[in-house]
Amino acid sequence: MARSTAPERPTVAPESAGPCGRPLRADAKRNREQLLTAARVAFAERAAQASLEDIARRAGVGVGTLYRHFPSRQELIEAVYVEEVEALCQATPRDVPSWDALVGWFDRFVDYVATKKALIDEMVATIGQDAPVFRLCHDAIFAAGKP
């Protein structure tokens, strides 16, 4: 049996499973998505000064809900970063003209850079620049760009 040479997709916590491996309820999945959206905006605006309480407030949930989904600030930061990488990897549709695909990808790349700039210092300070998540994300971006 041949092994796949495609790089492993970067993942943090599965968005469809809770802490016990059971699928998330619809409201829990919605809360997780709202937290990631709020965190992305807060980190882009305030970088390391973004507070978890502010992120929970922006998401319309309590801070306890934030901690149920992301037990630490680092896990939230990593989840936002990985989500941005996954969005970047999926930003190039194969069924559009090359120029339109390139323009769409660059638009998404600008969003990725803004998020990465806001998160990278804190990530490197807490998990180090050689953390596996960085290699997985790097490999995923390169694999997504292959024809």
Tab-separated table of C-alpha atoms in Angstrom:
chain	number	residue	atom	x	y	z
A	1	MET	CA	0.000	0.000	0.000
A	2	ALA	CA	1.484	3.375	-1.025
A	3	ARG	CA	1.758	6.117	1.545
A	4	SER	CA	0.485	9.566	0.741
A	5	THR	CA	3.196	12.177	0.391
A	6	ALA	CA	0.807	15.068	0.967
A	7	PRO	CA	1.649	17.032	4.105
A	8	GLU	CA	-0.570	16.617	7.086
A	9	ARG	CA	-3.160	19.360	7.404
A	10	PRO	CA	-2.534	21.671	10.347
A	11	THR	CA	-5.084	21.158	13.077
A	12	VAL	CA	-5.499	22.191	16.659
A	13	ALA	CA	-8.665	20.967	18.304
A	14	PRO	CA	-11.182	19.364	16.001
A	15	GLU	CA	-14.038	21.786	15.539
A	16	SER	CA	-16.578	19.003	15.260
A	17	ALA	CA	-15.653	17.180	18.459
A	18	GLY	CA	-15.867	18.137	22.103
A	19	PRO	CA	-13.417	17.217	24.867
A	20	CYS	CA	-14.785	13.657	25.102
A	21	GLY	CA	-14.622	13.095	21.353
A	22	ARG	CA	-18.370	13.490	20.943
A	23	PRO	CA	-19.628	15.769	18.181
A	24	LEU	CA	-20.286	19.344	19.285
A	25	ARG	CA	-23.909	20.396	19.606
A	26	ALA	CA	-24.996	23.012	17.083
A	27	ASP	CA	-24.920	25.792	19.705
A	28	ALA	CA	-21.448	24.778	20.912
A	29	LYS	CA	-20.133	24.722	17.345
A	30	ARG	CA	-21.676	28.154	16.749
A	31	ASN	CA	-20.067	29.472	19.961
A	32	ARG	CA	-16.665	28.138	18.875
A	33	GLU	CA	-16.973	29.808	15.473
A	34	GLN	CA	-18.058	33.092	17.093
A	35	LEU	CA	-15.100	32.937	19.484
A	36	LEU	CA	-12.632	32.370	16.632
A	37	THR	CA	-14.122	35.250	14.629
A	38	ALA	CA	-14.054	37.582	17.631
A	39	ALA	CA	-10.496	36.533	18.507
A	40	ARG	CA	-9.281	37.125	14.951
A	41	VAL	CA	-10.672	40.677	15.019
A	42	ALA	CA	-9.443	41.406	18.559
A	43	PHE	CA	-5.932	40.123	17.858
A	44	ALA	CA	-5.768	42.104	14.602
A	45	GLU	CA	-6.809	45.263	16.459
A	46	ARG	CA	-4.905	44.866	19.724
A	47	ALA	CA	-2.373	42.035	19.183
A	48	ALA	CA	-1.050	40.809	22.550
A	49	GLN	CA	-3.153	43.369	24.444
A	50	ALA	CA	-6.412	41.682	23.399
A	51	SER	CA	-8.026	40.279	26.532
A	52	LEU	CA	-9.882	36.987	26.680
A	53	GLU	CA	-12.744	38.722	28.452
A	54	ASP	CA	-13.080	41.163	25.537
A	55	ILE	CA	-13.014	38.293	23.048
A	56	ALA	CA	-15.774	36.468	24.936
A	57	ARG	CA	-17.832	39.679	25.083
A	58	ARG	CA	-17.392	40.278	21.334
A	59	ALA	CA	-18.480	36.696	20.662
A	60	GLY	CA	-21.573	37.139	22.816
A	61	VAL	CA	-20.618	34.342	25.222
A	62	GLY	CA	-19.345	34.126	28.767
A	63	VAL	CA	-15.677	33.734	29.590
A	64	GLY	CA	-16.447	30.213	30.880
A	65	THR	CA	-17.611	29.242	27.390
A	66	LEU	CA	-14.361	30.595	25.960
A	67	TYR	CA	-12.328	28.484	28.412
A	68	ARG	CA	-14.419	25.354	27.674
A	69	HIS	CA	-13.453	25.622	24.012
A	70	PHE	CA	-9.917	26.975	24.535
A	71	PRO	CA	-8.503	26.134	27.978
A	72	SER	CA	-5.589	28.525	27.503
A	73	ARG	CA	-4.856	31.745	25.656
A	74	GLN	CA	-2.214	29.866	23.653
A	75	GLU	CA	-4.766	27.315	22.415
A	76	LEU	CA	-7.028	30.135	21.216
A	77	ILE	CA	-4.157	31.914	19.468
A	78	GLU	CA	-3.036	28.694	17.816
A	79	ALA	CA	-6.593	27.879	16.687
A	80	VAL	CA	-6.973	31.336	15.101
A	81	TYR	CA	-3.621	30.975	13.352
A	82	VAL	CA	-4.369	27.497	12.024
A	83	GLU	CA	-7.827	28.587	10.858
A	84	GLU	CA	-6.202	31.428	8.903
A	85	VAL	CA	-3.742	29.013	7.295
A	86	GLU	CA	-6.561	26.622	6.371
A	87	ALA	CA	-8.550	29.498	4.827
A	88	LEU	CA	-5.495	30.582	2.860
A	89	CYS	CA	-4.932	27.041	1.599
A	90	GLN	CA	-8.525	26.821	0.397
A	91	ALA	CA	-8.597	30.317	-1.129
A	92	THR	CA	-7.605	29.290	-4.633
A	93	PRO	CA	-10.521	27.827	-6.537
A	94	ARG	CA	-9.473	25.587	-9.410
A	95	ASP	CA	-12.437	26.396	-11.649
A	96	VAL	CA	-11.849	30.133	-12.256
A	97	PRO	CA	-9.515	31.908	-14.666
A	98	SER	CA	-5.913	32.054	-13.453
A	99	TRP	CA	-5.892	35.826	-12.987
A	100	ASP	CA	-9.084	35.793	-10.903
A	101	ALA	CA	-7.694	32.952	-8.789
A	102	LEU	CA	-4.464	34.864	-8.181
A	103	VAL	CA	-6.284	38.075	-7.220
A	104	GLY	CA	-8.573	36.137	-4.862
A	105	TRP	CA	-5.612	34.387	-3.292
A	106	PHE	CA	-3.739	37.666	-2.752
A	107	ASP	CA	-6.813	39.185	-1.077
A	108	ARG	CA	-6.928	36.228	1.307
A	109	PHE	CA	-3.149	36.388	1.794
A	110	VAL	CA	-3.445	39.982	3.036
A	111	ASP	CA	-5.898	38.799	5.727
A	112	TYR	CA	-3.539	35.969	6.645
A	113	VAL	CA	-0.565	38.333	6.988
A	114	ALA	CA	-2.555	40.711	9.196
A	115	THR	CA	-3.514	37.879	11.529
A	116	LYS	CA	-0.045	36.320	11.512
A	117	LYS	CA	1.579	39.662	12.339
A	118	ALA	CA	-0.716	40.051	15.340
A	119	LEU	CA	-0.164	36.516	16.658
A	120	ILE	CA	3.343	35.445	15.735
A	121	ASP	CA	5.318	37.139	18.517
A	122	GLU	CA	3.129	35.689	21.237
A	123	MET	CA	3.146	32.233	19.632
A	124	VAL	CA	6.935	32.167	19.275
A	125	ALA	CA	7.370	33.405	22.859
A	126	THR	CA	5.171	30.633	24.266
A	127	ILE	CA	5.736	27.617	21.997
A	128	GLY	CA	8.986	28.507	20.205
A	129	GLN	CA	9.735	29.013	16.544
A	130	ASP	CA	10.401	25.306	15.980
A	131	ALA	CA	6.937	24.209	17.154
A	132	PRO	CA	5.355	21.511	14.956
A	133	VAL	CA	2.351	23.717	14.183
A	134	PHE	CA	4.590	26.094	12.224
A	135	ARG	CA	6.031	23.279	10.089
A	136	LEU	CA	2.557	21.820	9.456
A	137	CYS	CA	1.220	25.225	8.418
A	138	HIS	CA	4.248	25.929	6.216
A	139	ASP	CA	3.867	22.573	4.471
A	140	ALA	CA	0.123	23.034	4.008
A	141	ILE	CA	0.590	26.450	2.355
A	142	PHE	CA	3.201	25.060	-0.040
A	143	ALA	CA	1.068	22.016	-0.865
A	144	ALA	CA	-1.951	24.224	-1.564
A	145	GLY	CA	0.055	26.185	-4.113
A	146	LYS	CA	1.019	23.173	-6.174
A	147	PRO	CA	-0.858	22.678	-9.460
